[in-house]
mmCIF file of N, CA and C in Angstrom:
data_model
loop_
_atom_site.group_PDB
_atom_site.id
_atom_site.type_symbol
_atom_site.label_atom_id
_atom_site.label_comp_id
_atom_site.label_asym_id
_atom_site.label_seq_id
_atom_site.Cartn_x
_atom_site.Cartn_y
_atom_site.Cartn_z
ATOM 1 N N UNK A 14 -56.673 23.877 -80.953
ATOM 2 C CA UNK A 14 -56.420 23.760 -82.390
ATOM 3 C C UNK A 14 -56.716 22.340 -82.847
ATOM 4 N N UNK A 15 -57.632 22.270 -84.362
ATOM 5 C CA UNK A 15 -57.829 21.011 -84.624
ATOM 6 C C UNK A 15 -56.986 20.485 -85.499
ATOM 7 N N UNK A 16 -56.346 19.423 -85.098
ATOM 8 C CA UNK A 16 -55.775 18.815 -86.443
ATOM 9 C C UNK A 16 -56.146 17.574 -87.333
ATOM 10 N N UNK A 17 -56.251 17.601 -88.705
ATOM 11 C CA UNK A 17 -57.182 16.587 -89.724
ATOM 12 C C UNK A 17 -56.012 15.867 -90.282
ATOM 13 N N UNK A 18 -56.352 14.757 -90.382
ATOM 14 C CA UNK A 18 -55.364 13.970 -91.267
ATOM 15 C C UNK A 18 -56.174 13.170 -92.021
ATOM 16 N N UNK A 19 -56.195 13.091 -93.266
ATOM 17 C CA UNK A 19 -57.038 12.129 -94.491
ATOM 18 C C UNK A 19 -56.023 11.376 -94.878
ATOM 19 N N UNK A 20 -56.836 9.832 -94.827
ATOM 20 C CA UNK A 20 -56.106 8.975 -95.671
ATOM 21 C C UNK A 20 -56.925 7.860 -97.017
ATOM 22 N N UNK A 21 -56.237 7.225 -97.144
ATOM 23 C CA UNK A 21 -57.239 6.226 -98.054
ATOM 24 C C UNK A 21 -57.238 6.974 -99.421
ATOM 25 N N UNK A 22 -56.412 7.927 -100.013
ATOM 26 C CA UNK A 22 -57.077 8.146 -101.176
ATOM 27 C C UNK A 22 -55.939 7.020 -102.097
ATOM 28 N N UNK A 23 -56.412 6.851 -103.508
ATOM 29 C CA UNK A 23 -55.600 6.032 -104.488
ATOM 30 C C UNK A 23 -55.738 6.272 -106.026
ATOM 31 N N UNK A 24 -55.408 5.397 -106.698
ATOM 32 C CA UNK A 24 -55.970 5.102 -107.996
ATOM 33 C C UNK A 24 -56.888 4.167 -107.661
ATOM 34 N N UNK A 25 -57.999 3.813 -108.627
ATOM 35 C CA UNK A 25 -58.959 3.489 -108.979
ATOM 36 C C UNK A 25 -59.578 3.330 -110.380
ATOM 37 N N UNK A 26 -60.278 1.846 -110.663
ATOM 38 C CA UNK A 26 -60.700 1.492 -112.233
ATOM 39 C C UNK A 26 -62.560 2.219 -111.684
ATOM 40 N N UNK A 27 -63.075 3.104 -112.941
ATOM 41 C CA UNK A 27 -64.502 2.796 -112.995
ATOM 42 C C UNK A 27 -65.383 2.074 -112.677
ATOM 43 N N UNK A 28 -66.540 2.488 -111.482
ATOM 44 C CA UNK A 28 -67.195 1.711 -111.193
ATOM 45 C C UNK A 28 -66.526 0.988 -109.658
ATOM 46 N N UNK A 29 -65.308 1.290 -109.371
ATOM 47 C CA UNK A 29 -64.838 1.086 -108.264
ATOM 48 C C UNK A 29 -65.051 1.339 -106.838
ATOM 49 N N UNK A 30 -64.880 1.209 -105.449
ATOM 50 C CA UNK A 30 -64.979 1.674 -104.313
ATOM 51 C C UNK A 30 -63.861 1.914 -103.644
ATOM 52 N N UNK A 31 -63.989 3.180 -102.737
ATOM 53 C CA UNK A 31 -62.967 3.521 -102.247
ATOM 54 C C UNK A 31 -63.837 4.505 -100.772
ATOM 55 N N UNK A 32 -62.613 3.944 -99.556
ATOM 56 C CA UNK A 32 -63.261 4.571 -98.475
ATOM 57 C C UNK A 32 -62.187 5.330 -97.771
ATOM 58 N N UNK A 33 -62.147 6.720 -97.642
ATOM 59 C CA UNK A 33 -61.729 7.573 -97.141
ATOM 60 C C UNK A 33 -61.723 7.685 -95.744
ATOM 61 N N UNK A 34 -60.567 8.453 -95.038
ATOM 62 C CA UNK A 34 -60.901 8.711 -93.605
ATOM 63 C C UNK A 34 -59.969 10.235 -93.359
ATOM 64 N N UNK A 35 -60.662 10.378 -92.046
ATOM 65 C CA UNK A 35 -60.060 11.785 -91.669
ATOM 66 C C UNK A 35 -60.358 11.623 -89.941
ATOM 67 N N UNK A 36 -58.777 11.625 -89.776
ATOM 68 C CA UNK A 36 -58.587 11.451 -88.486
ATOM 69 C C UNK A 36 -58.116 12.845 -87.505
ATOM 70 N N UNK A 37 -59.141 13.181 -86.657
ATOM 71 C CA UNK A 37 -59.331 14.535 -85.625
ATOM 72 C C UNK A 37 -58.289 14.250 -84.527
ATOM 73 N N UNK A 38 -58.094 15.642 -84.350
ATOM 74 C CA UNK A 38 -57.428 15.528 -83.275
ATOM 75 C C UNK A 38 -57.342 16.979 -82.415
ATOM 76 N N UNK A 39 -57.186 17.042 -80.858
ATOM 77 C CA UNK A 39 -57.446 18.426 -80.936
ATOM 78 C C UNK A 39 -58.488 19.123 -80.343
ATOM 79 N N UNK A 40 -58.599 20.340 -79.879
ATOM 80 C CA UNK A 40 -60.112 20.622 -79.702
ATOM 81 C C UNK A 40 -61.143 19.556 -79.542
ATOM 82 N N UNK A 41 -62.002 20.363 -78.923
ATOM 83 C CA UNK A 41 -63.780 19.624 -79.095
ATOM 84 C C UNK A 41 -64.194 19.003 -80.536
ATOM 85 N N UNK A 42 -63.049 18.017 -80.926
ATOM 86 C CA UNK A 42 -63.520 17.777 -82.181
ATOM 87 C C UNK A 42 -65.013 17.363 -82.316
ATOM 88 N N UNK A 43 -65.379 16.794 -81.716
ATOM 89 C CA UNK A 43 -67.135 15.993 -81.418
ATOM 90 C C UNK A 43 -68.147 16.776 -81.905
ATOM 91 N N UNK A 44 -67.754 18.029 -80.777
ATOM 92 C CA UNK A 44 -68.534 19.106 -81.076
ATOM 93 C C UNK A 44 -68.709 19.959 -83.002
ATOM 94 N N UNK A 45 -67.676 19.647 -83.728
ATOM 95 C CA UNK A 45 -68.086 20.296 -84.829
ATOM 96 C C UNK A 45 -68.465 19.537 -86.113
ATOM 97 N N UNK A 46 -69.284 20.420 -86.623
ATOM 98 C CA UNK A 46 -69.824 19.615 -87.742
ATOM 99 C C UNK A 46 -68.735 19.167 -88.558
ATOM 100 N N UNK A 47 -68.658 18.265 -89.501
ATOM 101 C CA UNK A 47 -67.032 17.624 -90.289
ATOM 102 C C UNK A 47 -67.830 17.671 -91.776
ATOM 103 N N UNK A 48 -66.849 17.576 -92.903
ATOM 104 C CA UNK A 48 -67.185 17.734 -93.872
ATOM 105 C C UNK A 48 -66.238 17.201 -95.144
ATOM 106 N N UNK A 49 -66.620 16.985 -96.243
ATOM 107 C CA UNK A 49 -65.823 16.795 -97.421
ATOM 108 C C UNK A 49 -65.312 17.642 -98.481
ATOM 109 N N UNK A 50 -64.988 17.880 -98.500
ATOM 110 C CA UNK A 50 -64.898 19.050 -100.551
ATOM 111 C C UNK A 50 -64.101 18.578 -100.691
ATOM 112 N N UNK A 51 -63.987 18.838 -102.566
ATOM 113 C CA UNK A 51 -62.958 18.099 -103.498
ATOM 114 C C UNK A 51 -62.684 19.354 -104.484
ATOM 115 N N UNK A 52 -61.553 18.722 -105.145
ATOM 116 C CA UNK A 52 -60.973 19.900 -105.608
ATOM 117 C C UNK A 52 -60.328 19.176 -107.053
ATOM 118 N N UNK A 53 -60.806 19.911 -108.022
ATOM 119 C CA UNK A 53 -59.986 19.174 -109.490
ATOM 120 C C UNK A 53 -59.203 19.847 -110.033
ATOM 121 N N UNK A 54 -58.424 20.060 -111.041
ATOM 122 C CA UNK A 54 -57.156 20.647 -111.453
ATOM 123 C C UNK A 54 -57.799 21.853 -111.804
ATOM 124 N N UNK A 55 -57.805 22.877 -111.891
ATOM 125 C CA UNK A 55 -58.289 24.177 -112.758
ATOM 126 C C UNK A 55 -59.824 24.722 -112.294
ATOM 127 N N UNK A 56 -60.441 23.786 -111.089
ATOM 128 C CA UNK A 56 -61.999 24.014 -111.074
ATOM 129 C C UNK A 56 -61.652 24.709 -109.639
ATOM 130 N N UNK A 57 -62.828 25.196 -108.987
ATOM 131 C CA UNK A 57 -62.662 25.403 -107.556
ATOM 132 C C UNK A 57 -63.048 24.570 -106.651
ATOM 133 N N UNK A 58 -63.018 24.443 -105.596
ATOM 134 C CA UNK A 58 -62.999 23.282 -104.252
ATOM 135 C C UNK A 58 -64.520 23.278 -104.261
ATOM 136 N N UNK A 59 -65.424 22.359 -104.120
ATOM 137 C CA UNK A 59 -66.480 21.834 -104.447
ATOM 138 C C UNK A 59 -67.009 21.076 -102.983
ATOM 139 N N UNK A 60 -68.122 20.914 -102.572
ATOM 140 C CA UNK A 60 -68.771 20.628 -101.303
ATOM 141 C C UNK A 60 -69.494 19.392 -101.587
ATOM 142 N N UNK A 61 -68.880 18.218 -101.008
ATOM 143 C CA UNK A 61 -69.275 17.027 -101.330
ATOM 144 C C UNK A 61 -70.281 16.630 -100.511
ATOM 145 N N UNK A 62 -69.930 16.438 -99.296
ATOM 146 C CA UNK A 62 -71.000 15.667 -98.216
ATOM 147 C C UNK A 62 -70.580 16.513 -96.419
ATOM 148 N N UNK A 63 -71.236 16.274 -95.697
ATOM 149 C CA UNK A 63 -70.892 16.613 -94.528
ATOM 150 C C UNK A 63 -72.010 16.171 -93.490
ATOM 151 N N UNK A 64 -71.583 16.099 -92.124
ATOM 152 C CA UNK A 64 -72.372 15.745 -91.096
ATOM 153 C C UNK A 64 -72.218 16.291 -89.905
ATOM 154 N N UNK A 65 -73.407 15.821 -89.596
ATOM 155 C CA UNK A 65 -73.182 17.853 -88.159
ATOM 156 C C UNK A 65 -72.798 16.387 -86.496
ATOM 157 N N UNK A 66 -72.156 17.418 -85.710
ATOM 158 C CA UNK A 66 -71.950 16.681 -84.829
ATOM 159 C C UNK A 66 -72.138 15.534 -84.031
ATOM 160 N N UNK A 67 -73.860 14.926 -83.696
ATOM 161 C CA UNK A 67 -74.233 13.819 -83.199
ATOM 162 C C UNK A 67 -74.076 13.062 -84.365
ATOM 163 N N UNK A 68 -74.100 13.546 -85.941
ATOM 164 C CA UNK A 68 -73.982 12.116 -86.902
ATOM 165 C C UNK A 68 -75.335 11.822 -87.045
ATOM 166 N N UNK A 69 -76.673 12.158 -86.578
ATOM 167 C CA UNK A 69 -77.888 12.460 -87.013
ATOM 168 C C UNK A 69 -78.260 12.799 -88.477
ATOM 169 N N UNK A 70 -77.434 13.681 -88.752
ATOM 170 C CA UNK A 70 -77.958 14.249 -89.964
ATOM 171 C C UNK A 70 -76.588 14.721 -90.573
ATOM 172 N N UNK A 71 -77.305 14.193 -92.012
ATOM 173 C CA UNK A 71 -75.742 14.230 -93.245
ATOM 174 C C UNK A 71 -76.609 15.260 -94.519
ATOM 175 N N UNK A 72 -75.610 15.406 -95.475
ATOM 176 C CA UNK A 72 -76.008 16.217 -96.235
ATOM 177 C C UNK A 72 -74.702 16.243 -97.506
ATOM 178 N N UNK A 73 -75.495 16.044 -98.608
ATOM 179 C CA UNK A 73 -74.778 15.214 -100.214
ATOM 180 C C UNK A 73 -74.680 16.715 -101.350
ATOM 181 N N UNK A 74 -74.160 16.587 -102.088
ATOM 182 C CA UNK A 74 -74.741 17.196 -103.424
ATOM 183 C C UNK A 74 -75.130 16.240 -103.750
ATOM 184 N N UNK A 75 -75.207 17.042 -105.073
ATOM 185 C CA UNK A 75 -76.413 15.908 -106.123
ATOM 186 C C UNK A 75 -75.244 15.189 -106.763
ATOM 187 N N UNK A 76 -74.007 15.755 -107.080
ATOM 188 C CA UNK A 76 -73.468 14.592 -108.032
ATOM 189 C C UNK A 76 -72.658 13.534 -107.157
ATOM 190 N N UNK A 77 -73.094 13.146 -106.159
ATOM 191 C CA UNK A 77 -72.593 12.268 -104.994
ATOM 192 C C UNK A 77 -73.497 11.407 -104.400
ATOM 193 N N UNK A 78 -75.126 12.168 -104.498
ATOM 194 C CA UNK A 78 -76.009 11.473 -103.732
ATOM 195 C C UNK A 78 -76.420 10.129 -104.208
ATOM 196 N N UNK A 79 -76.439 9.172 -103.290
ATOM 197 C CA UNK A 79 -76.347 7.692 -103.678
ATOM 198 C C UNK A 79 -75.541 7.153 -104.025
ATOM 199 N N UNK A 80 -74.717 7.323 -104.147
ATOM 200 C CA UNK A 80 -72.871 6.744 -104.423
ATOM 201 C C UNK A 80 -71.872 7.183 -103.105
ATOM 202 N N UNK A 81 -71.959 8.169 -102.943
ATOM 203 C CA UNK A 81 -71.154 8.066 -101.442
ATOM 204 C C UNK A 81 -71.699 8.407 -100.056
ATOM 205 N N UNK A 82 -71.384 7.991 -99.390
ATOM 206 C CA UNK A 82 -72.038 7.972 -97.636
ATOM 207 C C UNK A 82 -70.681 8.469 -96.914
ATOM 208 N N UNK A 83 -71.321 9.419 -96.031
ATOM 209 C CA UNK A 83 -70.133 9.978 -94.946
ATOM 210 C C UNK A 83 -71.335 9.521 -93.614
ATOM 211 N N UNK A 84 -69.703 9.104 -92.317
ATOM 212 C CA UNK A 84 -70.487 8.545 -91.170
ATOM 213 C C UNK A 84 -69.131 9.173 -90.504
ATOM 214 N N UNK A 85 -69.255 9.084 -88.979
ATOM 215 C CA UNK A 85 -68.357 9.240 -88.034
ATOM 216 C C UNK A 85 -68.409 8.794 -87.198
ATOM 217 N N UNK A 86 -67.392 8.317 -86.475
ATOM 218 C CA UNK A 86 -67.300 7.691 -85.445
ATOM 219 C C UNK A 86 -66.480 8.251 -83.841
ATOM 220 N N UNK A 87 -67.314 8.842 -83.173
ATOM 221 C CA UNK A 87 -67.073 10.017 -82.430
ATOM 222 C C UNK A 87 -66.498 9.602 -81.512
ATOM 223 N N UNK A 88 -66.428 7.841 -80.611
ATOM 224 C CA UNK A 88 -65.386 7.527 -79.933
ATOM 225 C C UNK A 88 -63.644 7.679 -79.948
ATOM 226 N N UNK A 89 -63.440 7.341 -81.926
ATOM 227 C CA UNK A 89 -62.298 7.311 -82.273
ATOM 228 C C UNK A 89 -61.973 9.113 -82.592
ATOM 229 N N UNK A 90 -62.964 9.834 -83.048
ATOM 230 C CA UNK A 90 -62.930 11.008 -83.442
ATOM 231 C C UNK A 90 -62.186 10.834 -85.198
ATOM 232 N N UNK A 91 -63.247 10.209 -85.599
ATOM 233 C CA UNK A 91 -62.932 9.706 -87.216
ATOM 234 C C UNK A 91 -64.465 10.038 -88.166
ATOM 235 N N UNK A 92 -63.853 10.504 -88.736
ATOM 236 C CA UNK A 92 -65.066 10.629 -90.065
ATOM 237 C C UNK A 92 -64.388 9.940 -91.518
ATOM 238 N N UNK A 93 -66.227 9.378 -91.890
ATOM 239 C CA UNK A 93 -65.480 8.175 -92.967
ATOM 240 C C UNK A 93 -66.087 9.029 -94.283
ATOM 241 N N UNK A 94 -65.414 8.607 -95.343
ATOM 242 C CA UNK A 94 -66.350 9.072 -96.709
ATOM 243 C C UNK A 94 -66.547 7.231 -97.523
ATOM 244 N N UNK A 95 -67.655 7.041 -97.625
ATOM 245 C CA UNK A 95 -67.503 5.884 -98.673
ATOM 246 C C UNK A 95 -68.014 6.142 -99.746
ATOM 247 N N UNK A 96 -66.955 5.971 -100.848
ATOM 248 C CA UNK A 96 -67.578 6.021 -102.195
ATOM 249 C C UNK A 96 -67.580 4.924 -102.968
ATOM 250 N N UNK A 97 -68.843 4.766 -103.570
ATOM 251 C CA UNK A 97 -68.953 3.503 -104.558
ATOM 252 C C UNK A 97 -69.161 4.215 -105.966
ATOM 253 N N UNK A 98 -69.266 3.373 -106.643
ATOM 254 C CA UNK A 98 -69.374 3.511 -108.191
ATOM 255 C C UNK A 98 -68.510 4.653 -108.491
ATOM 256 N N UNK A 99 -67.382 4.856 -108.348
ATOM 257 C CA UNK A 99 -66.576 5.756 -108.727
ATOM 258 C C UNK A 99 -66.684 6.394 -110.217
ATOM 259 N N UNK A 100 -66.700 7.501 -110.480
ATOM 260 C CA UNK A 100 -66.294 7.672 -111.782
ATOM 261 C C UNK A 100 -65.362 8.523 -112.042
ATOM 262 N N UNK A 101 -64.977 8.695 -113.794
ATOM 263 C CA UNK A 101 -63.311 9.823 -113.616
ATOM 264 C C UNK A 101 -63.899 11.443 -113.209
ATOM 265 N N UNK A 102 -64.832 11.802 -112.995
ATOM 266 C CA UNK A 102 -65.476 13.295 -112.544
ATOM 267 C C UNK A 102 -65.496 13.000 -111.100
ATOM 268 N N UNK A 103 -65.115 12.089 -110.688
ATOM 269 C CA UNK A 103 -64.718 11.987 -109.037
ATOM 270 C C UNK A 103 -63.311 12.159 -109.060
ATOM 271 N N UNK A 104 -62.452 12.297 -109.493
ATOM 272 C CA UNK A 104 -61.190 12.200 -109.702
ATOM 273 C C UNK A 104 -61.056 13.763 -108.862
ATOM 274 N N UNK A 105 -59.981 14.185 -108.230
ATOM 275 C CA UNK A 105 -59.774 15.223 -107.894
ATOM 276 C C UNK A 105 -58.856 14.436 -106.157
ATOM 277 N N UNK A 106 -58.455 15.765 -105.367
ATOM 278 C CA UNK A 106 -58.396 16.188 -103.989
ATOM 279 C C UNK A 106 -59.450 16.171 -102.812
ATOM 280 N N UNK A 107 -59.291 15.114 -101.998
ATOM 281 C CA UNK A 107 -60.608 15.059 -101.457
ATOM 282 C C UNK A 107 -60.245 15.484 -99.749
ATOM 283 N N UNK A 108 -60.606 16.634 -99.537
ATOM 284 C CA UNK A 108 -60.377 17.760 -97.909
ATOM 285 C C UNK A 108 -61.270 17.223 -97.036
ATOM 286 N N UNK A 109 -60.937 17.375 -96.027
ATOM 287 C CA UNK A 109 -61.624 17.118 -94.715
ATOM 288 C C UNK A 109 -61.552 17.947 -93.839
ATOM 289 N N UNK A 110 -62.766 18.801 -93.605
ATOM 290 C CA UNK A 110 -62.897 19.939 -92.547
ATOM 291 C C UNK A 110 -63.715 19.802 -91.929
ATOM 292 N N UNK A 111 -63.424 20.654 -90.341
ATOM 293 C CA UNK A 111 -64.077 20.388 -88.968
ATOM 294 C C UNK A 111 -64.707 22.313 -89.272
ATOM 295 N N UNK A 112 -65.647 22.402 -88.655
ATOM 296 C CA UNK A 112 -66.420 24.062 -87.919
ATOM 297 C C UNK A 112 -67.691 23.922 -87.631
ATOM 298 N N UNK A 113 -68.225 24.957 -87.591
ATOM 299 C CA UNK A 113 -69.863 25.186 -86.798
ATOM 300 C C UNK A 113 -70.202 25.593 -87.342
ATOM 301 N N UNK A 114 -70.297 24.617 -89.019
ATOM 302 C CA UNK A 114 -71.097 24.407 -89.650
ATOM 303 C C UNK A 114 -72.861 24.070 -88.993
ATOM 304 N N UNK A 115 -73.748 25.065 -89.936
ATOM 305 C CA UNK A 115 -75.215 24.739 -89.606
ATOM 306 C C UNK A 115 -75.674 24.196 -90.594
ATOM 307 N N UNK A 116 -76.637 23.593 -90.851
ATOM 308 C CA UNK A 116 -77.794 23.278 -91.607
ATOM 309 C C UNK A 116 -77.464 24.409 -92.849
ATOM 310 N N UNK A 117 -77.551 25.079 -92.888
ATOM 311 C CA UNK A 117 -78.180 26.432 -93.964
ATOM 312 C C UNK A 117 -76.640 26.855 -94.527
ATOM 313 N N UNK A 118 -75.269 26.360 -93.897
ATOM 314 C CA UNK A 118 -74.232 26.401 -94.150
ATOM 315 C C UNK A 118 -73.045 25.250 -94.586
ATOM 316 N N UNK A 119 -73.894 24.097 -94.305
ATOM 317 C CA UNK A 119 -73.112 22.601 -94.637
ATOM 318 C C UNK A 119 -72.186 22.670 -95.287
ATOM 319 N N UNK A 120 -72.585 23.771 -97.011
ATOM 320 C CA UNK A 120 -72.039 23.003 -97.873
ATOM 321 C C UNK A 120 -70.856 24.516 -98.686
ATOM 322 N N UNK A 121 -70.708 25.638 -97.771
ATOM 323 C CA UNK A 121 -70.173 26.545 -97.926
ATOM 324 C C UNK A 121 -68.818 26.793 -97.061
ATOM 325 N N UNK A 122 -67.695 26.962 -97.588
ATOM 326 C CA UNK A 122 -66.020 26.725 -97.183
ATOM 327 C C UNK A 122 -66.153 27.564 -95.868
ATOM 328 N N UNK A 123 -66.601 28.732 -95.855
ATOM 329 C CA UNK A 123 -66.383 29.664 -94.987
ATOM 330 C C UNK A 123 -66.969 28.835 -93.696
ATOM 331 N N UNK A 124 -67.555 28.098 -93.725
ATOM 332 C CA UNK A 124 -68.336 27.574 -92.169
ATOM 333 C C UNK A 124 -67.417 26.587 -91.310
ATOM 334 N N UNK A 125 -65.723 26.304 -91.850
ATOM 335 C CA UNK A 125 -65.288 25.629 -91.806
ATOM 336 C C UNK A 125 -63.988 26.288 -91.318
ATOM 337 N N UNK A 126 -63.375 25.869 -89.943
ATOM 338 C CA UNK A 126 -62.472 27.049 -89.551
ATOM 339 C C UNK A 126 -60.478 25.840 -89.638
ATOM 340 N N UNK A 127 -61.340 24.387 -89.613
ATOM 341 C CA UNK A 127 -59.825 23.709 -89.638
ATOM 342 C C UNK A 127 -59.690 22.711 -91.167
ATOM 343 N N UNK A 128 -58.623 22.397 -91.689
ATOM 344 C CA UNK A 128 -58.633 21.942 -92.961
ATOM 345 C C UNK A 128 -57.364 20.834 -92.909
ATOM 346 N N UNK A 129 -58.084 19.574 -93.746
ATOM 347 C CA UNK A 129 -56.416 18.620 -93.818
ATOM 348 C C UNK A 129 -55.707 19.179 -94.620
ATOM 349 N N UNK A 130 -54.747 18.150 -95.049
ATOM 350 C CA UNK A 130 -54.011 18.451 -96.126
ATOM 351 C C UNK A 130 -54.504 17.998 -97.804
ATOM 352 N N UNK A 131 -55.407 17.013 -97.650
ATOM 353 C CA UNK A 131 -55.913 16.862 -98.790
ATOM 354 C C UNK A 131 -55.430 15.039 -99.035
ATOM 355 N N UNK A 132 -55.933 14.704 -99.835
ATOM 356 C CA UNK A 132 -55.760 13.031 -100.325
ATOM 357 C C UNK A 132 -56.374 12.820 -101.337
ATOM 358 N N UNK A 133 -55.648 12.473 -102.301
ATOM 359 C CA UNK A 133 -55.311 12.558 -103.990
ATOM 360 C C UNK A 133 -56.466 10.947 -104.236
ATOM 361 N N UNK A 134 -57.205 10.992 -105.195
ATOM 362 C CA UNK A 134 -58.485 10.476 -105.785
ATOM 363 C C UNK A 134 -58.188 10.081 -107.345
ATOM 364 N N UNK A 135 -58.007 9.223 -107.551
ATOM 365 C CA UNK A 135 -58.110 9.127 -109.184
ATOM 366 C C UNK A 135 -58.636 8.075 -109.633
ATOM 367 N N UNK A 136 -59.403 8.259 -110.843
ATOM 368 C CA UNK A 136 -60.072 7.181 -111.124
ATOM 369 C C UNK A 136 -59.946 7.092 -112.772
ATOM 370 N N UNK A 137 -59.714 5.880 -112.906
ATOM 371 C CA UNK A 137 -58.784 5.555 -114.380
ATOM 372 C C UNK A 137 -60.073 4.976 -115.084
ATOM 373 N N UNK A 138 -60.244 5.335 -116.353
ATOM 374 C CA UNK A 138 -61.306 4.541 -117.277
ATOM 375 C C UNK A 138 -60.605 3.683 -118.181
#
């Protein structure tokens, strides 16, 4: 069984940076692809970024790409999210999930079998 713990979330002014973490534990964590989604009051959970096991290869939406970078660090069994230029449409719940996730599945919930608890994001204008 895997267990996720996210930390680092806060308030935040526009235009700000903020770097997230999600700490594994558990299982072959190494082995599974890790991932982000966010979640805003009334919307549904949304697929931010993710990276498949060696950390080779990552994968953004569009309203993220070039403002935030996800990396991991597979000694500690840590995956990072960095976000720059914050804005208040970043504001939300930001999840951290481990599964066997593929390529063709990155950015879809179901590929994802363990989940944190979530870490609260806000960004003040």
């Amino acid at each position: 069984q895997v267990q996720l713990v996210e930390s680092g979330g806060g308030l935040v002014q526009v235009g700000d940076s903020l770097k997230l973490s999600c700490a594994a534990s558990g299982g072959a964590v190494n082995s599974y692809s890790m991932s982000w989604f966010r979640q805003s009051p009334g919307k549904e959970r949304e697929f931010v970024a993710a990276i498949r096991p060696s950390g080779g290869s990552t994968y953004y939406a569009d309203s993220v790409k070039g403002r935030f970078s996800i990396s991991r660090d597979r000694a500690r069994s840590v995956i990072y999210l960095q976000m720059n230029s914050l804005q208040p449409e970043d504001t939300a719940v930001y999840y951290c999930a481990a599964g066997r996730a593929i390529t063709s599945t990155v950015a879809t919930q179901r590929a994802y079998n363990y989940w944190g608890q979530g870490t609260q994001v806000t960004v003040s204008s």
